[in-house]
PDB file of C-alpha atoms in Angstrom:
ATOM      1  CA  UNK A 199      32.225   0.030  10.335  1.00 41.00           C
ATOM      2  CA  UNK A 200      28.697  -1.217  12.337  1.00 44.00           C
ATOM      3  CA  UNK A 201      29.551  -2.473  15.852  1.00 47.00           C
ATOM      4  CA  UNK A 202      27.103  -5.673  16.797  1.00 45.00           C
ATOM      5  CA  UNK A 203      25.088  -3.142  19.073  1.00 44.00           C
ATOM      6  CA  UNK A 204      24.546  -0.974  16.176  1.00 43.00           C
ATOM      7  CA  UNK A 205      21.015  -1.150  14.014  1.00 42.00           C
ATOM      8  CA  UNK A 206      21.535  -0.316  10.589  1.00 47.00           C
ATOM      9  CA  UNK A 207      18.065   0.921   9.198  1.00 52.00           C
ATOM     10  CA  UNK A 208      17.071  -2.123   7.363  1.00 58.00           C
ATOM     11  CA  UNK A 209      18.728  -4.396   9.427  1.00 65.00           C
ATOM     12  CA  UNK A 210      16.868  -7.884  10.294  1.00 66.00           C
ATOM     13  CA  UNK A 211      16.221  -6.920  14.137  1.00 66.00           C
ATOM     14  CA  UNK A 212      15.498  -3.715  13.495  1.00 69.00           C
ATOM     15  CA  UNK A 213      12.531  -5.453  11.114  1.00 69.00           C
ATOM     16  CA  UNK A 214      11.874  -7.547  13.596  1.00 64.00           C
ATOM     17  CA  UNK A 215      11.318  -5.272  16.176  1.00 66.00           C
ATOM     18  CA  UNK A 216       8.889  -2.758  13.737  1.00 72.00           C
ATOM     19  CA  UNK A 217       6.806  -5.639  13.255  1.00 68.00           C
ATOM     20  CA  UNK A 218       6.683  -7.885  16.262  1.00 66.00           C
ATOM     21  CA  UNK A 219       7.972 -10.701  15.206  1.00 62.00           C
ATOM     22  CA  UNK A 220       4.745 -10.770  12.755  1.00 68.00           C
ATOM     23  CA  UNK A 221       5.142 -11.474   9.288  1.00 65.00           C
ATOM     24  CA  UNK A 222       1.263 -11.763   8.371  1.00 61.00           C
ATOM     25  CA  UNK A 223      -0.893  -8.841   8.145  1.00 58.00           C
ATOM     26  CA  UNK A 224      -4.228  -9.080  10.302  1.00 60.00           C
ATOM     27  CA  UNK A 225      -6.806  -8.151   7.448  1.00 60.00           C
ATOM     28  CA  UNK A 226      -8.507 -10.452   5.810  1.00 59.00           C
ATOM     29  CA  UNK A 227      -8.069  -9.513   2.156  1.00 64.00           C
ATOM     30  CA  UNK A 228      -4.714  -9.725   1.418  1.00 74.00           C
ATOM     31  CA  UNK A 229      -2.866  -6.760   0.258  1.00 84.00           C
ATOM     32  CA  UNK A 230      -1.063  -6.415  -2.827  1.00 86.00           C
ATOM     33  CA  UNK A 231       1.273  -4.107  -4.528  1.00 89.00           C
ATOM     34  CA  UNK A 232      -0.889  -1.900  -6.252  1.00 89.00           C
ATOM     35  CA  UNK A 233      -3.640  -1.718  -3.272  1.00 90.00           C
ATOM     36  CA  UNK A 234      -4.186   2.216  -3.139  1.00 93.00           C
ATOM     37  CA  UNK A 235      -4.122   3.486   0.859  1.00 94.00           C
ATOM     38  CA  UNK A 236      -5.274   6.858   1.806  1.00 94.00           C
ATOM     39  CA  UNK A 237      -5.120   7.902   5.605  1.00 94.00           C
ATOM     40  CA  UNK A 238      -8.549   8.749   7.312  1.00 92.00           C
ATOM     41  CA  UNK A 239      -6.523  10.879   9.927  1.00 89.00           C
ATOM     42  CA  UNK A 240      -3.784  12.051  11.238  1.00 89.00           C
ATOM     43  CA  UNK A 241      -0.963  10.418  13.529  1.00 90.00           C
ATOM     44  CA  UNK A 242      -2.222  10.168  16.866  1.00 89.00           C
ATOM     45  CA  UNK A 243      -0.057  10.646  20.127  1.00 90.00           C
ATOM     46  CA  UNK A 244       1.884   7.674  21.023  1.00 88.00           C
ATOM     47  CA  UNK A 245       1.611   5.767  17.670  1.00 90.00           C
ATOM     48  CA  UNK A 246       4.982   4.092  16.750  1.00 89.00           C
ATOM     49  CA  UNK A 247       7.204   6.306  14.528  1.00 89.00           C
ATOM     50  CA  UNK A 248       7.270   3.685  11.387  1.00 90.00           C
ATOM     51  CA  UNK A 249       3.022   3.840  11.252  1.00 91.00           C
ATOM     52  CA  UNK A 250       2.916   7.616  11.957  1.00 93.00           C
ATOM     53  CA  UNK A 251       5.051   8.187   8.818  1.00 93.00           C
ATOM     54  CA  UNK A 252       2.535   6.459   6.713  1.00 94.00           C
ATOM     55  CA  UNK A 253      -0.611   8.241   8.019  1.00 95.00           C
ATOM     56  CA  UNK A 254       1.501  11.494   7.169  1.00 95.00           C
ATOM     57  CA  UNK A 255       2.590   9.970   3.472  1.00 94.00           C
ATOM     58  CA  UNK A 256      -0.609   8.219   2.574  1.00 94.00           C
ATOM     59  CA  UNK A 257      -2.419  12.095   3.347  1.00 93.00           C
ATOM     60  CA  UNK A 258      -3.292  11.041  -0.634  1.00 93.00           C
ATOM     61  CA  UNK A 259      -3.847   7.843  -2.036  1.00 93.00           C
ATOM     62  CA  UNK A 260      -0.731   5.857  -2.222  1.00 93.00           C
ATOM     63  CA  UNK A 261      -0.328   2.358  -3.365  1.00 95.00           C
ATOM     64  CA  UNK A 262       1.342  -0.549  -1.062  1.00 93.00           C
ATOM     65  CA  UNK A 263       4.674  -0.547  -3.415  1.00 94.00           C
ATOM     66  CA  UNK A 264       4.844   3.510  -3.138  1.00 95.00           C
ATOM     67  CA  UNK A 265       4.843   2.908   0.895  1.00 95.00           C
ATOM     68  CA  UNK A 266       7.442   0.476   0.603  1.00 92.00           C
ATOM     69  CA  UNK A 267       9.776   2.636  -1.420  1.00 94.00           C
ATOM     70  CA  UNK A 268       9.177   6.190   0.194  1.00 94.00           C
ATOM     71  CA  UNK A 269       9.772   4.394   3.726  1.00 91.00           C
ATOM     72  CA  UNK A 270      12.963   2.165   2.123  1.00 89.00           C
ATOM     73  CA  UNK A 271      10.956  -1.100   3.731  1.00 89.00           C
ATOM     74  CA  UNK A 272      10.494  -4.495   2.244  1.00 88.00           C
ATOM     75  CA  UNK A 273       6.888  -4.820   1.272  1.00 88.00           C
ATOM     76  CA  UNK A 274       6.244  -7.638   3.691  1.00 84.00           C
ATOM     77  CA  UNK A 275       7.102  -5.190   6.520  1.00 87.00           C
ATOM     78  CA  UNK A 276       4.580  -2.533   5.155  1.00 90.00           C
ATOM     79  CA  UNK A 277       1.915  -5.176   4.573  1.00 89.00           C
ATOM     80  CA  UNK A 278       2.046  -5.788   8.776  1.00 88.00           C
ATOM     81  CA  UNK A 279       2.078  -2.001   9.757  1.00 89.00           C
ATOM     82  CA  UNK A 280      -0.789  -1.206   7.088  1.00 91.00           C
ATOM     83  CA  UNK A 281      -2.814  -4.327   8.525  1.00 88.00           C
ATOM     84  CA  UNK A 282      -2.603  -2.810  12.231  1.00 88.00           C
ATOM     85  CA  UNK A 283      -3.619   1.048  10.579  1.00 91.00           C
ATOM     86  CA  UNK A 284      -6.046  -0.897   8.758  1.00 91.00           C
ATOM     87  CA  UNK A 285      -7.596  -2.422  12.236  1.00 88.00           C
ATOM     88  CA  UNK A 286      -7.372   0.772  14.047  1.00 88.00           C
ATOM     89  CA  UNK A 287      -9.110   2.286  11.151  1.00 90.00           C
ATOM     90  CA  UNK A 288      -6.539   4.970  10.490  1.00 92.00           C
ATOM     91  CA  UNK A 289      -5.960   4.439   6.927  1.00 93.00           C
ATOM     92  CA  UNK A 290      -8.164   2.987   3.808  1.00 92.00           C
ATOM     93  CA  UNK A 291      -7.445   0.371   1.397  1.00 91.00           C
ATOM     94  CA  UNK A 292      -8.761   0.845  -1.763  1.00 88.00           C
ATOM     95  CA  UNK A 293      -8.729  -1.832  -5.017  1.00 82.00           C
ATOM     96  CA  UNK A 294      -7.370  -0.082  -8.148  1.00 75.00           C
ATOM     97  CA  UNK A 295      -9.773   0.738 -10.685  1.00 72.00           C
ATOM     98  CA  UNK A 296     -10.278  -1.985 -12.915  1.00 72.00           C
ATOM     99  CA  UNK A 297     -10.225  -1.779 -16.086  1.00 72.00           C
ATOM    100  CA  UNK A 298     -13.803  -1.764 -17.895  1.00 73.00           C
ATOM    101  CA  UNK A 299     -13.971  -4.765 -20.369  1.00 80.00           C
ATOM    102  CA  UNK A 300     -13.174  -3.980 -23.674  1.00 79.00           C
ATOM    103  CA  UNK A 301     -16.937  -3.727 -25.927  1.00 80.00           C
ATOM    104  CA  UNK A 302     -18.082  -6.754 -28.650  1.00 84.00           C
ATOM    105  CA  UNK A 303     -16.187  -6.587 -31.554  1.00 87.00           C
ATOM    106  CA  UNK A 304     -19.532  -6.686 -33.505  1.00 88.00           C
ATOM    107  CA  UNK A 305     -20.721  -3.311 -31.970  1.00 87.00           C
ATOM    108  CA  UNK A 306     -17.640  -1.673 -32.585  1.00 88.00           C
ATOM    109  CA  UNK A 307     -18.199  -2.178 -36.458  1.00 91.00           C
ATOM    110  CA  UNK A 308     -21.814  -1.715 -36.037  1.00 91.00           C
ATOM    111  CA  UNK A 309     -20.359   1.841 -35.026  1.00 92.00           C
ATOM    112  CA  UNK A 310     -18.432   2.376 -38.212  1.00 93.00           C
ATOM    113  CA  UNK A 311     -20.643   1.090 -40.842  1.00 92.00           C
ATOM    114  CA  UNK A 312     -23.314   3.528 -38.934  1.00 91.00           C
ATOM    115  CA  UNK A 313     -21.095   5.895 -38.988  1.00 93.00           C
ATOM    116  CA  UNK A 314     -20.314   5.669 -42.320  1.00 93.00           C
ATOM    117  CA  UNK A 315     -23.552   5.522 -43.410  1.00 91.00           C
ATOM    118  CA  UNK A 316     -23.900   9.092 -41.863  1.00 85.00           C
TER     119      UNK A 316
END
């Protein structure tokens, strides 16, 4: 049984207290789930435990929701911490690859009857 002193790890203060009372991210571009993060260094001294644990995880790309998961934090929590690396420059945020647009319909059996021409 949890005394009232007591911080559970995903308790609301302890939230609180990760993320200074912030619950908006500082980058401009919003972040989303699949937003692929890759650390440009790694931990420096001093750097808050929660942030230093996603420089060492995001050594490869990672996306946002991966973060969240591996760390056991809601997303909006990650989406603050990743906004400070992101401003100290000690992670990346990269888009995920799009998808290239599918080709004309009309080539694609331009293709076969050339093809079958052959």
């Amino acid at each position: 049984m949890s005394r009232p002193g007591d911080w559970e790890g995903s308790s609301p203060e302890r939230l609180y207290v990760i993320t200074g009372g912030r619950n908006g991210s500082q980058v401009p571009a919003p972040l989303d789930l699949v937003t692929l993060i890759v650390a440009t260094s790694g931990p420096r001294h001093g750097m808050p435990p929660e942030q230093a644990a996603i420089v060492r995880l995001c050594s490869s790309p990672l996306s946002v929701a991966e973060i969240s998961a591996y760390l056991s934090f809601p997303v909006s929590v990650v989406t603050v911490l990743l906004g400070d690396l992101l401003v100290d420059e000690q992670v990346a945020a990269r888009a995920p690859v799009q998808r290239a647009p599918l080709p004309d319909r009309a080539l694609i059996e331009a293709v076969i009857d050339g093809l079958q021409q052959l």
